[in-house]
Amino acid sequence: MKGGGFTDKKTTGLRRKLTAAVFVMIIGFFPLLGFVTEPPAILTSERRAPAKLPVFSAKTVISGEFADKFESYAADNIPLRERLRTLRAAAVFGVFMQTDKDGLYFTPEGAGKFAALDSASVELAADKIKRVADGLSDMNVYYSFIPDKSIYIKARRFPGFDPAEAERIMTSRLSSDEFTFIPLTNALGIGDYYKTDLHWDQTKISGVTSALGAAMGVEVDMSGCTTLYAGEFFGVYAGQVALPTGSDSMYYISFPGLTAEYLNEKTLAAESAPVYDVEGFSGVDPYDIFLRGAQPLVVLENKNAATERELYLFRDSFSSSLAPLLASAYSKVVLIDLRYLDSRLLDQYIEFVPGSDVLFLFSSQILNNSSVLRA
């Protein structure tokens, strides 16, 4: 029995040493492989560049900066990274049955990062709207917001945006004598948003255009337009969730006689370009097909408009797909993104025509992060 016990202990010890050696080889192999393999230029699934190898010096080591940045570098450049992310996501949602992964929710109706309303930020957004509007004279001023799709998902309860509270906060700070609020919550549904992206589908927002048009006294006329197919795409949430989500179909609506000009940020001059950047669909963000993505200032002109009315639209990315539809009712639509253009510089680039319509339209994501608005 002693002999047998000795053999068992010896075998067990050997197994432990082998297990430890294999573990050390594995955790050492991947980082070493990361050094000899070419790092990706961009993390396509997450639409960002990977972290760079930090500078190694006595100063960065002592301060802890090297260790902090190296951790991000190693995580971004580890081989088989995407497969490991998928494995983790499968464990989070499938094995541990968590409702979210780092604030990202995933349901059959759609994926998204659903944040609760930030009252202080919404108050700040309303104050910034008032500040900008006060600098405009003799205008018809309207405002609204676009709720995130969390409020339309019925399967589970999410910590999503509270549209009723957002409306209460904004209307309490913006006088009805100077501003007209246009509610849009009931004009949308879960099927109007892409499943894998935060944005809405341009072909499914007729409820929004009807609500806006009715409030502003214009008619959005879809006759004569053509619906074109851009292709299948995976939205920003598809890469973040790291699970098979299926693709979304993207269509866009083209109007005859509609032209666009963009502010060149280098030359500060206006330049003509297509309303729809078809080549941009194949880029990092397919949604950039609409008005070339993030732009500080865009001017749409409709030579076939029935009126000479103009609209000044203070917007975020959602309005890139909305504005071409609204342009059917206006001779000119000027899109202004206060994330990239300081409101104090507006008079340098825009000649506001008295009696025109002004619409402040921001998504819940911007209302919750209103510090990004340069007003």
PDB file of C-alpha atoms in Angstrom, residues 11-113:
ATOM      1  CA  THR A  11       1.955  10.654 -10.648  1.00  0.00           C
ATOM      2  CA  THR A  12      -0.265  13.366  -9.268  1.00  0.00           C
ATOM      3  CA  GLY A  13       2.680  15.681  -8.799  1.00  0.00           C
ATOM      4  CA  LEU A  14       3.863  15.007 -12.339  1.00  0.00           C
ATOM      5  CA  ARG A  15       0.399  15.759 -13.720  1.00  0.00           C
ATOM      6  CA  ARG A  16       0.271  19.013 -11.806  1.00  0.00           C
ATOM      7  CA  LYS A  17       3.665  20.039 -13.151  1.00  0.00           C
ATOM      8  CA  LEU A  18       2.626  19.177 -16.705  1.00  0.00           C
ATOM      9  CA  THR A  19      -0.643  21.072 -16.319  1.00  0.00           C
ATOM     10  CA  ALA A  20       1.199  24.099 -14.972  1.00  0.00           C
ATOM     11  CA  ALA A  21       3.746  23.918 -17.790  1.00  0.00           C
ATOM     12  CA  VAL A  22       1.038  23.697 -20.459  1.00  0.00           C
ATOM     13  CA  PHE A  23      -0.820  26.619 -18.870  1.00  0.00           C
ATOM     14  CA  VAL A  24       2.350  28.736 -18.792  1.00  0.00           C
ATOM     15  CA  MET A  25       3.080  27.816 -22.423  1.00  0.00           C
ATOM     16  CA  ILE A  26      -0.433  28.816 -23.490  1.00  0.00           C
ATOM     17  CA  ILE A  27      -0.516  32.156 -21.711  1.00  0.00           C
ATOM     18  CA  GLY A  28       3.011  32.860 -22.861  1.00  0.00           C
ATOM     19  CA  PHE A  29       2.492  31.663 -26.430  1.00  0.00           C
ATOM     20  CA  PHE A  30      -0.349  34.020 -27.300  1.00  0.00           C
ATOM     21  CA  PRO A  31       1.404  37.249 -26.268  1.00  0.00           C
ATOM     22  CA  LEU A  32       4.612  36.140 -28.009  1.00  0.00           C
ATOM     23  CA  LEU A  33       2.654  35.254 -31.135  1.00  0.00           C
ATOM     24  CA  GLY A  34       1.093  38.669 -30.988  1.00  0.00           C
ATOM     25  CA  PHE A  35       4.549  40.246 -31.247  1.00  0.00           C
ATOM     26  CA  VAL A  36       5.584  38.279 -34.354  1.00  0.00           C
ATOM     27  CA  THR A  37       2.266  38.519 -36.216  1.00  0.00           C
ATOM     28  CA  GLU A  38       1.147  41.646 -38.035  1.00  0.00           C
ATOM     29  CA  PRO A  39      -1.380  43.570 -35.874  1.00  0.00           C
ATOM     30  CA  PRO A  40      -4.619  44.584 -37.593  1.00  0.00           C
ATOM     31  CA  ALA A  41      -4.806  48.108 -38.966  1.00  0.00           C
ATOM     32  CA  ILE A  42      -8.354  48.366 -37.684  1.00  0.00           C
ATOM     33  CA  LEU A  43     -10.663  46.238 -35.559  1.00  0.00           C
ATOM     34  CA  THR A  44     -13.406  45.953 -38.153  1.00  0.00           C
ATOM     35  CA  SER A  45     -15.987  44.436 -35.829  1.00  0.00           C
ATOM     36  CA  GLU A  46     -15.639  47.345 -33.391  1.00  0.00           C
ATOM     37  CA  ARG A  47     -14.897  50.074 -35.955  1.00  0.00           C
ATOM     38  CA  ARG A  48     -11.818  51.393 -34.206  1.00  0.00           C
ATOM     39  CA  ALA A  49      -8.064  51.217 -34.401  1.00  0.00           C
ATOM     40  CA  PRO A  50      -6.354  48.787 -32.004  1.00  0.00           C
ATOM     41  CA  ALA A  51      -4.336  50.105 -29.091  1.00  0.00           C
ATOM     42  CA  LYS A  52      -0.684  50.751 -29.931  1.00  0.00           C
ATOM     43  CA  LEU A  53       2.314  49.300 -28.128  1.00  0.00           C
ATOM     44  CA  PRO A  54       3.198  51.846 -25.423  1.00  0.00           C
ATOM     45  CA  VAL A  55       6.636  53.386 -25.097  1.00  0.00           C
ATOM     46  CA  PHE A  56       8.820  51.468 -22.664  1.00  0.00           C
ATOM     47  CA  SER A  57      10.803  53.753 -20.373  1.00  0.00           C
ATOM     48  CA  ALA A  58      11.632  54.134 -16.717  1.00  0.00           C
ATOM     49  CA  LYS A  59       9.094  56.953 -16.448  1.00  0.00           C
ATOM     50  CA  THR A  60       6.179  54.993 -17.979  1.00  0.00           C
ATOM     51  CA  VAL A  61       6.999  51.888 -15.940  1.00  0.00           C
ATOM     52  CA  ILE A  62       7.248  53.699 -12.603  1.00  0.00           C
ATOM     53  CA  SER A  63       4.058  55.709 -13.217  1.00  0.00           C
ATOM     54  CA  GLY A  64       2.144  52.569 -14.190  1.00  0.00           C
ATOM     55  CA  GLU A  65       1.300  54.045 -17.608  1.00  0.00           C
ATOM     56  CA  PHE A  66       3.117  51.259 -19.457  1.00  0.00           C
ATOM     57  CA  ALA A  67       1.258  48.493 -17.628  1.00  0.00           C
ATOM     58  CA  ASP A  68      -2.143  50.133 -18.186  1.00  0.00           C
ATOM     59  CA  LYS A  69      -1.599  50.736 -21.887  1.00  0.00           C
ATOM     60  CA  PHE A  70       0.101  47.404 -22.482  1.00  0.00           C
ATOM     61  CA  GLU A  71      -2.963  45.598 -21.136  1.00  0.00           C
ATOM     62  CA  SER A  72      -5.124  47.316 -23.766  1.00  0.00           C
ATOM     63  CA  TYR A  73      -2.507  46.629 -26.449  1.00  0.00           C
ATOM     64  CA  ALA A  74      -2.329  42.936 -25.595  1.00  0.00           C
ATOM     65  CA  ALA A  75      -6.118  42.584 -25.536  1.00  0.00           C
ATOM     66  CA  ASP A  76      -6.487  44.252 -28.944  1.00  0.00           C
ATOM     67  CA  ASN A  77      -3.673  42.366 -30.669  1.00  0.00           C
ATOM     68  CA  ILE A  78      -3.984  38.858 -29.262  1.00  0.00           C
ATOM     69  CA  PRO A  79      -4.291  36.177 -31.979  1.00  0.00           C
ATOM     70  CA  LEU A  80      -7.742  34.577 -32.405  1.00  0.00           C
ATOM     71  CA  ARG A  81      -9.159  37.655 -30.712  1.00  0.00           C
ATOM     72  CA  GLU A  82     -12.523  37.566 -32.480  1.00  0.00           C
ATOM     73  CA  ARG A  83     -13.070  33.886 -31.653  1.00  0.00           C
ATOM     74  CA  LEU A  84     -12.245  34.519 -28.030  1.00  0.00           C
ATOM     75  CA  ARG A  85     -14.695  37.447 -27.964  1.00  0.00           C
ATOM     76  CA  THR A  86     -17.406  35.205 -29.403  1.00  0.00           C
ATOM     77  CA  LEU A  87     -16.655  32.536 -26.813  1.00  0.00           C
ATOM     78  CA  ARG A  88     -16.958  35.065 -24.023  1.00  0.00           C
ATOM     79  CA  ALA A  89     -20.215  36.478 -25.391  1.00  0.00           C
ATOM     80  CA  ALA A  90     -21.688  32.995 -25.697  1.00  0.00           C
ATOM     81  CA  ALA A  91     -20.814  32.331 -22.075  1.00  0.00           C
ATOM     82  CA  VAL A  92     -22.262  35.646 -20.892  1.00  0.00           C
ATOM     83  CA  PHE A  93     -25.595  35.357 -22.712  1.00  0.00           C
ATOM     84  CA  GLY A  94     -25.967  31.587 -23.098  1.00  0.00           C
ATOM     85  CA  VAL A  95     -24.321  29.985 -20.070  1.00  0.00           C
ATOM     86  CA  PHE A  96     -24.624  32.597 -17.337  1.00  0.00           C
ATOM     87  CA  MET A  97     -27.892  34.000 -18.786  1.00  0.00           C
ATOM     88  CA  GLN A  98     -26.889  37.608 -18.153  1.00  0.00           C
ATOM     89  CA  THR A  99     -29.092  40.318 -19.644  1.00  0.00           C
ATOM     90  CA  ASP A 100     -26.142  42.376 -20.848  1.00  0.00           C
ATOM     91  CA  LYS A 101     -22.445  42.295 -21.664  1.00  0.00           C
ATOM     92  CA  ASP A 102     -20.678  45.486 -20.607  1.00  0.00           C
ATOM     93  CA  GLY A 103     -23.921  47.438 -21.027  1.00  0.00           C
ATOM     94  CA  LEU A 104     -24.756  45.845 -24.389  1.00  0.00           C
ATOM     95  CA  TYR A 105     -28.106  44.042 -24.646  1.00  0.00           C
ATOM     96  CA  PHE A 106     -28.972  41.357 -27.162  1.00  0.00           C
ATOM     97  CA  THR A 107     -32.491  40.183 -27.978  1.00  0.00           C
ATOM     98  CA  PRO A 108     -34.169  38.649 -31.048  1.00  0.00           C
ATOM     99  CA  GLU A 109     -35.726  42.072 -31.682  1.00  0.00           C
ATOM    100  CA  GLY A 110     -32.400  43.849 -31.761  1.00  0.00           C
ATOM    101  CA  ALA A 111     -29.173  44.689 -29.981  1.00  0.00           C
ATOM    102  CA  GLY A 112     -28.176  47.946 -28.380  1.00  0.00           C
ATOM    103  CA  LYS A 113     -26.597  49.868 -25.546  1.00  0.00           C
TER     104      LYS A 113
END
